[in-house]
PDB file of C-alpha atoms in Angstrom:
ATOM      1  CA  MET A   5     104.403 197.641 120.466  1.00 35.00           C
ATOM      2  CA  LEU A   6     101.872 196.362 117.976  1.00 39.00           C
ATOM      3  CA  LEU A   7     101.936 192.661 117.281  1.00 43.00           C
ATOM      4  CA  LYS A   8      99.434 190.684 115.311  1.00 46.00           C
ATOM      5  CA  ALA A   9      99.422 186.898 115.249  1.00 49.00           C
ATOM      6  CA  ALA A  10      97.144 184.386 113.598  1.00 49.00           C
ATOM      7  CA  TRP A  11      96.523 180.703 113.966  1.00 51.00           C
ATOM      8  CA  CYS A  12      95.211 178.516 111.208  1.00 53.00           C
ATOM      9  CA  SER A  13      93.387 175.257 111.896  1.00 51.00           C
ATOM     10  CA  SER A  14      93.726 173.883 108.386  1.00 46.00           C
ATOM     11  CA  PRO A  15      95.140 174.783 104.974  1.00 42.00           C
ATOM     12  CA  PRO A  16      93.592 178.025 103.715  1.00 40.00           C
ATOM     13  CA  THR A  17      91.593 177.925 100.505  1.00 38.00           C
ATOM     14  CA  PRO A  18      89.637 180.542  98.549  1.00 34.00           C
ATOM     15  CA  MET A  19      86.512 179.279 100.308  1.00 34.00           C
ATOM     16  CA  HIS A  20      86.949 179.635 104.037  1.00 40.00           C
ATOM     17  CA  LEU A  21      85.142 180.999 107.046  1.00 35.00           C
ATOM     18  CA  ALA A  22      87.126 183.561 108.992  1.00 38.00           C
ATOM     19  CA  TRP A  23      86.460 184.488 112.591  1.00 39.00           C
ATOM     20  CA  SER A  24      88.566 187.269 114.038  1.00 41.00           C
ATOM     21  CA  LEU A  25      88.950 188.636 117.507  1.00 39.00           C
ATOM     22  CA  GLN A  26      91.053 191.602 118.598  1.00 44.00           C
ATOM     23  CA  ARG A  27      92.020 192.066 122.197  1.00 47.00           C
ATOM     24  CA  LYS A  28      94.104 194.917 123.512  1.00 46.00           C
ATOM     25  CA  LEU A  29      96.392 193.744 126.267  1.00 45.00           C
ATOM     26  CA  GLU A  30      97.819 195.777 129.142  1.00 47.00           C
ATOM     27  CA  SER A  31     101.169 196.035 127.383  1.00 51.00           C
ATOM     28  CA  GLY A  32      99.496 197.700 124.417  1.00 53.00           C
ATOM     29  CA  TRP A  33      99.933 194.975 121.841  1.00 58.00           C
ATOM     30  CA  VAL A  34      97.026 193.770 119.837  1.00 57.00           C
ATOM     31  CA  LEU A  35      96.388 190.079 119.349  1.00 60.00           C
ATOM     32  CA  ASN A  36      94.522 189.308 116.168  1.00 60.00           C
ATOM     33  CA  LEU A  37      93.281 185.728 116.164  1.00 59.00           C
ATOM     34  CA  VAL A  38      92.107 184.566 112.781  1.00 58.00           C
ATOM     35  CA  LYS A  39      90.604 181.118 112.731  1.00 56.00           C
ATOM     36  CA  LEU A  40      90.387 179.683 109.246  1.00 55.00           C
ATOM     37  CA  GLN A  41      87.958 176.833 108.785  1.00 50.00           C
ATOM     38  CA  CYS A  42      88.581 175.177 105.470  1.00 49.00           C
ATOM     39  CA  ILE A  43      85.609 173.906 103.467  1.00 42.00           C
ATOM     40  CA  ARG A  44      87.298 170.871 102.034  1.00 45.00           C
ATOM     41  CA  ASN A  45      86.507 169.092  98.785  1.00 47.00           C
ATOM     42  CA  GLN A  46      83.981 171.721  97.669  1.00 41.00           C
ATOM     43  CA  THR A  47      86.051 172.626  94.648  1.00 38.00           C
ATOM     44  CA  GLU A  48      86.239 168.983  93.600  1.00 46.00           C
ATOM     45  CA  LYS A  49      82.465 168.624  94.024  1.00 44.00           C
ATOM     46  CA  LEU A  50      81.951 171.633  91.764  1.00 40.00           C
ATOM     47  CA  GLY A  51      84.116 170.033  89.122  1.00 42.00           C
ATOM     48  CA  PHE A  52      87.220 172.215  89.510  1.00 39.00           C
ATOM     49  CA  ARG A  53      90.687 170.718  89.406  1.00 41.00           C
ATOM     50  CA  LEU A  54      93.074 172.860  91.387  1.00 42.00           C
ATOM     51  CA  ARG A  55      96.796 173.135  90.940  1.00 43.00           C
ATOM     52  CA  SER A  56      98.979 172.285  93.900  1.00 49.00           C
ATOM     53  CA  LEU A  57      99.147 175.320  96.193  1.00 54.00           C
ATOM     54  CA  CYS A  58      97.568 178.121  94.160  1.00 57.00           C
ATOM     55  CA  GLU A  59      94.810 178.735  96.694  1.00 59.00           C
ATOM     56  CA  GLU A  60      97.281 179.029  99.556  1.00 59.00           C
ATOM     57  CA  LYS A  61      99.331 181.530  97.571  1.00 60.00           C
ATOM     58  CA  MET A  62      96.161 183.540  96.981  1.00 55.00           C
ATOM     59  CA  PHE A  63      95.545 183.630 100.728  1.00 60.00           C
ATOM     60  CA  SER A  64      99.106 184.620 101.610  1.00 58.00           C
ATOM     61  CA  SER A  65      98.862 187.523  99.160  1.00 57.00           C
ATOM     62  CA  SER A  66      95.467 188.690 100.435  1.00 57.00           C
ATOM     63  CA  LYS A  67      94.780 191.865 102.402  1.00 51.00           C
ATOM     64  CA  LEU A  68      94.729 189.905 105.664  1.00 55.00           C
ATOM     65  CA  CYS A  69      98.409 189.001 105.689  1.00 56.00           C
ATOM     66  CA  PRO A  70     100.094 192.433 105.502  1.00 61.00           C
ATOM     67  CA  SER A  71      98.632 193.195 108.955  1.00 67.00           C
ATOM     68  CA  LEU A  72     100.249 190.114 110.521  1.00 75.00           C
ATOM     69  CA  THR A  73     103.728 189.759 111.960  1.00 81.00           C
ATOM     70  CA  HIS A  74     103.545 186.097 112.999  1.00 84.00           C
ATOM     71  CA  LEU A  75     101.476 183.091 111.963  1.00 85.00           C
ATOM     72  CA  ILE A  76     100.662 180.063 114.108  1.00 88.00           C
ATOM     73  CA  THR A  77      99.260 177.031 112.320  1.00 88.00           C
ATOM     74  CA  MET A  78      98.214 173.561 113.411  1.00 90.00           C
ATOM     75  CA  ASP A  79      99.064 170.493 111.311  1.00 90.00           C
ATOM     76  CA  LEU A  80      99.025 172.016 107.845  1.00 86.00           C
ATOM     77  CA  HIS A  81      97.957 169.518 105.219  1.00 81.00           C
ATOM     78  CA  GLN A  82     100.889 170.607 103.068  1.00 78.00           C
ATOM     79  CA  LYS A  83     103.879 172.001 104.946  1.00 78.00           C
ATOM     80  CA  GLU A  84     105.080 173.823 101.826  1.00 77.00           C
ATOM     81  CA  ILE A  85     102.387 176.436 102.537  1.00 79.00           C
ATOM     82  CA  GLN A  86     104.733 178.008 105.089  1.00 80.00           C
ATOM     83  CA  GLY A  87     107.038 179.140 102.306  1.00 78.00           C
ATOM     84  CA  PHE A  88     104.408 181.453 100.809  1.00 78.00           C
ATOM     85  CA  PHE A  89     104.454 183.822 103.768  1.00 78.00           C
ATOM     86  CA  ASN A  90     106.949 186.604 104.363  1.00 81.00           C
ATOM     87  CA  ILE A  91     106.437 186.398 108.130  1.00 83.00           C
ATOM     88  CA  PRO A  92     107.536 183.763 110.681  1.00 86.00           C
ATOM     89  CA  VAL A  93     105.304 180.676 110.600  1.00 87.00           C
ATOM     90  CA  ASP A  94     105.140 178.118 113.415  1.00 90.00           C
ATOM     91  CA  ASN A  95     103.320 174.967 112.339  1.00 91.00           C
ATOM     92  CA  LEU A  96     102.395 173.309 115.645  1.00 93.00           C
ATOM     93  CA  ARG A  97     101.596 169.594 115.926  1.00 94.00           C
ATOM     94  CA  ALA A  98      98.631 167.928 117.582  1.00 94.00           C
ATOM     95  CA  SER A  99     100.217 164.462 117.536  1.00 94.00           C
ATOM     96  CA  PRO A 100     101.536 164.647 121.153  1.00 95.00           C
ATOM     97  CA  PHE A 101      97.954 165.105 122.371  1.00 96.00           C
ATOM     98  CA  LEU A 102      96.671 162.246 120.207  1.00 97.00           C
ATOM     99  CA  LEU A 103      99.510 159.981 121.333  1.00 97.00           C
ATOM    100  CA  GLN A 104      98.686 160.785 124.951  1.00 97.00           C
ATOM    101  CA  TYR A 105      95.033 159.914 124.294  1.00 98.00           C
ATOM    102  CA  ILE A 106      96.025 156.527 122.888  1.00 98.00           C
ATOM    103  CA  GLN A 107      98.174 155.731 125.909  1.00 97.00           C
ATOM    104  CA  GLU A 108      95.648 156.879 128.501  1.00 97.00           C
ATOM    105  CA  GLU A 109      92.266 156.064 126.955  1.00 97.00           C
ATOM    106  CA  ILE A 110      92.958 152.788 125.129  1.00 96.00           C
ATOM    107  CA  PRO A 111      93.904 150.329 127.912  1.00 91.00           C
ATOM    108  CA  ASP A 112      95.235 147.564 125.647  1.00 94.00           C
ATOM    109  CA  TYR A 113      96.872 149.853 123.079  1.00 97.00           C
ATOM    110  CA  ARG A 114     100.000 147.664 123.204  1.00 97.00           C
ATOM    111  CA  ASN A 115      98.000 145.194 121.115  1.00 97.00           C
ATOM    112  CA  ALA A 116      97.272 147.842 118.501  1.00 98.00           C
ATOM    113  CA  VAL A 117      98.576 148.494 115.014  1.00 98.00           C
ATOM    114  CA  ILE A 118      98.753 151.942 113.403  1.00 98.00           C
ATOM    115  CA  VAL A 119      96.996 152.021 110.036  1.00 98.00           C
ATOM    116  CA  ALA A 120      97.408 154.353 107.075  1.00 96.00           C
ATOM    117  CA  LYS A 121      94.190 154.414 105.062  1.00 92.00           C
ATOM    118  CA  SER A 122      96.214 155.101 101.911  1.00 89.00           C
ATOM    119  CA  PRO A 123      99.902 154.992 100.929  1.00 90.00           C
ATOM    120  CA  SER A 124      99.993 158.815 101.060  1.00 88.00           C
ATOM    121  CA  SER A 125      99.290 158.654 104.819  1.00 90.00           C
ATOM    122  CA  ALA A 126     102.070 156.147 105.516  1.00 93.00           C
ATOM    123  CA  LYS A 127     104.583 158.707 106.848  1.00 92.00           C
ATOM    124  CA  ARG A 128     102.177 159.961 109.476  1.00 93.00           C
ATOM    125  CA  ALA A 129     101.284 156.401 110.479  1.00 95.00           C
ATOM    126  CA  GLN A 130     104.967 155.503 110.695  1.00 95.00           C
ATOM    127  CA  SER A 131     105.602 158.464 112.998  1.00 94.00           C
ATOM    128  CA  PHE A 132     102.835 157.331 115.370  1.00 96.00           C
ATOM    129  CA  ALA A 133     103.983 153.689 115.245  1.00 96.00           C
ATOM    130  CA  GLU A 134     107.608 154.501 116.049  1.00 95.00           C
ATOM    131  CA  ARG A 135     106.684 156.651 119.044  1.00 95.00           C
ATOM    132  CA  LEU A 136     104.303 154.043 120.445  1.00 97.00           C
ATOM    133  CA  ARG A 137     106.603 151.090 119.542  1.00 96.00           C
ATOM    134  CA  LEU A 138     103.805 149.514 117.502  1.00 97.00           C
ATOM    135  CA  GLY A 139     103.475 147.880 114.116  1.00 96.00           C
ATOM    136  CA  ILE A 140     102.124 149.556 111.001  1.00 97.00           C
ATOM    137  CA  ALA A 141      99.679 148.525 108.290  1.00 97.00           C
ATOM    138  CA  VAL A 142      98.771 150.264 105.031  1.00 96.00           C
ATOM    139  CA  ILE A 143      95.528 149.957 103.104  1.00 94.00           C
ATOM    140  CA  HIS A 144      96.048 149.974  99.372  1.00 88.00           C
ATOM    141  CA  GLY A 145      93.420 149.779  96.679  1.00 82.00           C
ATOM    142  CA  GLU A 146      90.007 151.244  96.018  1.00 70.00           C
ATOM    143  CA  VAL A 147      89.719 153.191  99.264  1.00 48.00           C
ATOM    144  CA  GLN A 148      92.909 155.201  98.811  1.00 44.00           C
ATOM    145  CA  ASP A 149      92.398 158.958  98.602  1.00 48.00           C
ATOM    146  CA  ALA A 150      93.048 160.254  95.080  1.00 48.00           C
ATOM    147  CA  GLU A 151      92.852 163.912  96.101  1.00 51.00           C
ATOM    148  CA  SER A 152      96.558 164.438  95.524  1.00 49.00           C
ATOM    149  CA  ASP A 153      96.089 163.505  91.882  1.00 49.00           C
ATOM    150  CA  LEU A 154      93.503 166.255  91.555  1.00 48.00           C
ATOM    151  CA  VAL A 155      95.455 169.064  93.126  1.00 51.00           C
ATOM    152  CA  ASP A 156      99.094 168.535  92.219  1.00 51.00           C
ATOM    153  CA  GLY A 157      98.838 169.570  88.586  1.00 51.00           C
ATOM    154  CA  ARG A 158      99.177 166.161  86.930  1.00 49.00           C
ATOM    155  CA  HIS A 159      95.900 166.749  85.094  1.00 50.00           C
ATOM    156  CA  SER A 160      96.891 170.181  83.804  1.00 54.00           C
ATOM    157  CA  PRO A 161      98.257 169.099  80.372  1.00 56.00           C
ATOM    158  CA  PRO A 162      95.456 168.731  77.827  1.00 55.00           C
ATOM    159  CA  ALA A 163      94.541 165.159  76.993  1.00 56.00           C
ATOM    160  CA  VAL A 164      95.480 163.958  73.507  1.00 53.00           C
ATOM    161  CA  LYS A 165      92.167 163.072  71.910  1.00 53.00           C
ATOM    162  CA  ASN A 166      93.323 162.504  68.355  1.00 55.00           C
ATOM    163  CA  ILE A 167      96.488 160.412  68.142  1.00 51.00           C
ATOM    164  CA  SER A 168      96.558 160.702  64.349  1.00 51.00           C
ATOM    165  CA  ALA A 169      96.960 164.466  64.682  1.00 53.00           C
ATOM    166  CA  MET A 170     100.458 163.981  66.115  1.00 55.00           C
ATOM    167  CA  HIS A 171     103.445 164.211  63.813  1.00 58.00           C
ATOM    168  CA  SER A 172     104.149 160.816  62.322  1.00 60.00           C
ATOM    169  CA  SER A 173     107.876 161.040  63.076  1.00 68.00           C
ATOM    170  CA  LEU A 174     107.307 161.492  66.805  1.00 68.00           C
ATOM    171  CA  GLU A 175     107.439 158.400  68.979  1.00 79.00           C
ATOM    172  CA  ILE A 176     106.603 159.827  72.382  1.00 81.00           C
ATOM    173  CA  PRO A 177     105.533 157.075  74.787  1.00 85.00           C
ATOM    174  CA  LEU A 178     102.138 157.703  76.341  1.00 81.00           C
ATOM    175  CA  MET A 179     101.561 157.403  80.058  1.00 81.00           C
ATOM    176  CA  PHE A 180      99.402 154.442  81.014  1.00 81.00           C
ATOM    177  CA  PRO A 181      96.208 155.407  82.867  1.00 83.00           C
ATOM    178  CA  LYS A 182      96.089 154.594  86.562  1.00 80.00           C
ATOM    179  CA  GLU A 183      94.045 151.625  87.713  1.00 80.00           C
ATOM    180  CA  LYS A 184      93.567 151.000  91.390  1.00 77.00           C
ATOM    181  CA  PRO A 185      94.336 147.413  92.359  1.00 81.00           C
ATOM    182  CA  PRO A 186      91.909 145.297  94.365  1.00 79.00           C
ATOM    183  CA  ILE A 187      91.781 146.450  97.964  1.00 81.00           C
ATOM    184  CA  THR A 188      94.378 144.896 100.204  1.00 86.00           C
ATOM    185  CA  VAL A 189      95.941 145.449 103.610  1.00 93.00           C
ATOM    186  CA  VAL A 190      99.723 145.408 103.832  1.00 93.00           C
ATOM    187  CA  GLY A 191     100.435 144.288 107.377  1.00 94.00           C
ATOM    188  CA  ASP A 192      98.836 142.038 109.993  1.00 95.00           C
ATOM    189  CA  VAL A 193      95.760 143.376 111.818  1.00 96.00           C
ATOM    190  CA  GLY A 194      94.195 140.062 112.849  1.00 96.00           C
ATOM    191  CA  GLY A 195      93.187 140.002 116.518  1.00 97.00           C
ATOM    192  CA  ARG A 196      94.433 143.547 117.060  1.00 97.00           C
ATOM    193  CA  ILE A 197      93.174 147.076 117.602  1.00 98.00           C
ATOM    194  CA  ALA A 198      93.425 149.116 114.422  1.00 98.00           C
ATOM    195  CA  ILE A 199      94.139 152.841 114.833  1.00 98.00           C
ATOM    196  CA  ILE A 200      93.727 154.803 111.597  1.00 98.00           C
ATOM    197  CA  VAL A 201      95.592 158.139 111.688  1.00 97.00           C
ATOM    198  CA  ASP A 202      95.242 161.112 109.352  1.00 95.00           C
ATOM    199  CA  ASP A 203      95.470 164.890 109.498  1.00 92.00           C
ATOM    200  CA  ILE A 204      91.856 165.670 108.611  1.00 93.00           C
ATOM    201  CA  ILE A 205      88.527 163.872 108.472  1.00 94.00           C
ATOM    202  CA  ASP A 206      85.717 165.374 106.432  1.00 91.00           C
ATOM    203  CA  ASP A 207      83.886 163.000 104.103  1.00 88.00           C
ATOM    204  CA  VAL A 208      84.090 159.705 105.962  1.00 94.00           C
ATOM    205  CA  ASP A 209      83.386 157.312 103.099  1.00 92.00           C
ATOM    206  CA  ASN A 210      87.041 156.273 102.819  1.00 90.00           C
ATOM    207  CA  PHE A 211      87.327 155.789 106.580  1.00 94.00           C
ATOM    208  CA  VAL A 212      84.171 153.686 106.684  1.00 95.00           C
ATOM    209  CA  ALA A 213      85.402 151.537 103.788  1.00 92.00           C
ATOM    210  CA  ALA A 214      88.782 151.162 105.483  1.00 94.00           C
ATOM    211  CA  ALA A 215      87.092 150.111 108.729  1.00 96.00           C
ATOM    212  CA  ASP A 216      85.064 147.457 106.901  1.00 95.00           C
ATOM    213  CA  THR A 217      88.234 146.101 105.327  1.00 94.00           C
ATOM    214  CA  LEU A 218      90.069 145.995 108.657  1.00 96.00           C
ATOM    215  CA  LYS A 219      87.116 144.241 110.271  1.00 96.00           C
ATOM    216  CA  GLU A 220      87.195 141.602 107.541  1.00 95.00           C
ATOM    217  CA  ARG A 221      90.909 141.118 108.190  1.00 95.00           C
ATOM    218  CA  GLY A 222      90.266 140.384 111.860  1.00 96.00           C
ATOM    219  CA  ALA A 223      90.683 143.703 113.709  1.00 97.00           C
ATOM    220  CA  TYR A 224      88.399 143.632 116.770  1.00 96.00           C
ATOM    221  CA  LYS A 225      88.409 147.385 117.504  1.00 97.00           C
ATOM    222  CA  ILE A 226      88.830 150.304 115.132  1.00 98.00           C
ATOM    223  CA  PHE A 227      89.757 153.874 116.082  1.00 98.00           C
ATOM    224  CA  VAL A 228      90.109 156.854 113.766  1.00 98.00           C
ATOM    225  CA  MET A 229      92.328 159.732 114.917  1.00 97.00           C
ATOM    226  CA  ALA A 230      92.767 163.057 113.131  1.00 96.00           C
ATOM    227  CA  THR A 231      93.740 166.618 113.961  1.00 95.00           C
ATOM    228  CA  HIS A 232      90.969 168.467 112.153  1.00 94.00           C
ATOM    229  CA  GLY A 233      87.420 167.120 112.409  1.00 94.00           C
ATOM    230  CA  LEU A 234      85.302 168.838 109.781  1.00 92.00           C
ATOM    231  CA  LEU A 235      82.802 165.941 109.752  1.00 94.00           C
ATOM    232  CA  SER A 236      80.586 167.612 107.177  1.00 88.00           C
ATOM    233  CA  SER A 237      77.340 166.477 105.587  1.00 87.00           C
ATOM    234  CA  ASP A 238      76.062 163.163 106.982  1.00 94.00           C
ATOM    235  CA  ALA A 239      79.409 162.103 108.435  1.00 95.00           C
ATOM    236  CA  PRO A 240      78.038 161.603 111.995  1.00 96.00           C
ATOM    237  CA  ARG A 241      75.345 159.216 110.757  1.00 96.00           C
ATOM    238  CA  LEU A 242      77.805 157.232 108.630  1.00 97.00           C
ATOM    239  CA  ILE A 243      80.214 156.933 111.559  1.00 97.00           C
ATOM    240  CA  GLU A 244      77.442 155.793 113.889  1.00 97.00           C
ATOM    241  CA  GLU A 245      76.347 153.072 111.450  1.00 97.00           C
ATOM    242  CA  SER A 246      79.885 151.941 110.600  1.00 97.00           C
ATOM    243  CA  ALA A 247      82.325 149.439 112.095  1.00 97.00           C
ATOM    244  CA  ILE A 248      84.317 152.325 113.587  1.00 98.00           C
ATOM    245  CA  ASP A 249      84.326 152.200 117.385  1.00 98.00           C
ATOM    246  CA  GLU A 250      85.569 155.724 118.028  1.00 98.00           C
ATOM    247  CA  VAL A 251      86.602 158.867 116.130  1.00 98.00           C
ATOM    248  CA  VAL A 252      89.036 161.097 118.003  1.00 98.00           C
ATOM    249  CA  VAL A 253      89.661 164.657 116.771  1.00 97.00           C
ATOM    250  CA  THR A 254      91.007 167.843 118.310  1.00 96.00           C
ATOM    251  CA  ASN A 255      89.068 171.042 118.858  1.00 94.00           C
ATOM    252  CA  THR A 256      90.749 173.080 116.108  1.00 92.00           C
ATOM    253  CA  ILE A 257      87.298 173.161 114.489  1.00 91.00           C
ATOM    254  CA  PRO A 258      84.016 173.254 116.454  1.00 91.00           C
ATOM    255  CA  HIS A 259      82.053 170.012 116.119  1.00 93.00           C
ATOM    256  CA  GLU A 260      79.673 170.032 119.090  1.00 93.00           C
ATOM    257  CA  ILE A 261      76.640 169.461 116.886  1.00 94.00           C
ATOM    258  CA  GLN A 262      78.261 166.410 115.311  1.00 95.00           C
ATOM    259  CA  LYS A 263      79.031 165.006 118.766  1.00 96.00           C
ATOM    260  CA  LEU A 264      75.363 165.270 119.704  1.00 95.00           C
ATOM    261  CA  GLN A 265      74.496 163.292 116.576  1.00 96.00           C
ATOM    262  CA  CYS A 266      77.151 160.624 117.123  1.00 97.00           C
ATOM    263  CA  PRO A 267      78.447 159.594 120.576  1.00 96.00           C
ATOM    264  CA  LYS A 268      81.392 157.833 118.927  1.00 97.00           C
ATOM    265  CA  ILE A 269      83.053 161.218 118.284  1.00 97.00           C
ATOM    266  CA  LYS A 270      85.513 162.236 121.020  1.00 97.00           C
ATOM    267  CA  THR A 271      87.429 165.508 121.430  1.00 97.00           C
ATOM    268  CA  VAL A 272      90.998 166.177 122.512  1.00 97.00           C
ATOM    269  CA  ASP A 273      91.660 169.710 123.742  1.00 95.00           C
ATOM    270  CA  ILE A 274      94.766 171.332 122.221  1.00 94.00           C
ATOM    271  CA  SER A 275      94.144 174.882 123.467  1.00 92.00           C
ATOM    272  CA  MET A 276      97.077 174.536 125.869  1.00 94.00           C
ATOM    273  CA  ILE A 277      99.715 174.505 123.118  1.00 94.00           C
ATOM    274  CA  LEU A 278      98.072 177.397 121.252  1.00 92.00           C
ATOM    275  CA  SER A 279      97.918 179.577 124.350  1.00 92.00           C
ATOM    276  CA  GLU A 280     101.538 178.744 125.191  1.00 94.00           C
ATOM    277  CA  ALA A 281     102.613 179.646 121.642  1.00 92.00           C
ATOM    278  CA  ILE A 282     100.818 183.000 121.872  1.00 90.00           C
ATOM    279  CA  ARG A 283     102.379 183.662 125.291  1.00 92.00           C
ATOM    280  CA  ARG A 284     105.876 182.919 123.985  1.00 92.00           C
ATOM    281  CA  ILE A 285     105.421 185.180 120.980  1.00 89.00           C
ATOM    282  CA  HIS A 286     104.127 187.960 123.228  1.00 88.00           C
ATOM    283  CA  ASN A 287     107.084 187.648 125.614  1.00 91.00           C
ATOM    284  CA  GLY A 288     109.656 187.211 122.866  1.00 90.00           C
ATOM    285  CA  GLU A 289     110.579 183.709 124.066  1.00 92.00           C
ATOM    286  CA  SER A 290     111.894 180.874 121.941  1.00 92.00           C
ATOM    287  CA  MET A 291     109.362 178.567 120.282  1.00 91.00           C
ATOM    288  CA  SER A 292     111.771 175.634 120.119  1.00 90.00           C
ATOM    289  CA  TYR A 293     110.363 174.141 123.338  1.00 89.00           C
ATOM    290  CA  LEU A 294     107.104 173.412 121.500  1.00 92.00           C
ATOM    291  CA  PHE A 295     108.945 171.467 118.799  1.00 91.00           C
ATOM    292  CA  ARG A 296     110.913 169.035 120.931  1.00 88.00           C
ATOM    293  CA  ASN A 297     111.493 165.645 119.219  1.00 86.00           C
ATOM    294  CA  ILE A 298     109.468 166.740 116.189  1.00 85.00           C
ATOM    295  CA  GLY A 299     111.009 165.840 112.846  1.00 78.00           C
ATOM    296  CA  VAL A 300     110.465 167.146 109.346  1.00 72.00           C
ATOM    297  CA  ASP A 301     108.138 164.246 108.473  1.00 70.00           C
ATOM    298  CA  ASP A 302     105.932 164.643 111.566  1.00 73.00           C
TER     299      ASP A 302
END
């Protein structure tokens, strides 16, 4: 029997680093581990504006995928990516490991509040808050991440530069341009521990700005928790100099060098769930055990 499986640490893009390992097991099946390390925000820095999921579709149609019979992913940034593949996809979650870290490593976590650094992260924050029986706060304003506006196709229609060129009989209302309101925090963080949750942390400017805002609102400790810790560029230095007390990420992406540069960065090991997923696929066992109490919005 020949079986090939892959696990993906983050959403695939045209620019990625692939590391593959093939190991022939005693039973004769071949395990093909393909670790995809996304280089995030590079397309935006180069001035490109991507449509929603075009890059993921390009990956799913590439030469790599026909050789696979099963795909294991970890906290995809956009769950719709699973629909582009013609093979079974199991999108595992790292949140149980992060929740366990909060309960075991933050002694007074009962006095904490889960924070979404932008309205787009509110669902994830709500999921954490409900499982920990904690309150939730949302940061709205200048620090919110506008990436979704760049990649979901809203900028694809050409801008109307000459209004007079339009037919005089047409009265099509124009969309008002977006203006971010002054930064504000919806929810009470005064005298509490603020735990910012997200799926990925790369450029930390928004996290640093969010931490400053939470500090001004009275939070006495600030944690940042994410599944994928890219921590590119000068992120370790910015974290070290910021009001953030600790950044907790999983080991889906190697970041040992960043940890040497910034002792605030902590790692949660999630290899256990990946190895169990591979074992279950190999033995033909059900994967449902790994998705207990996990909802669509998690």
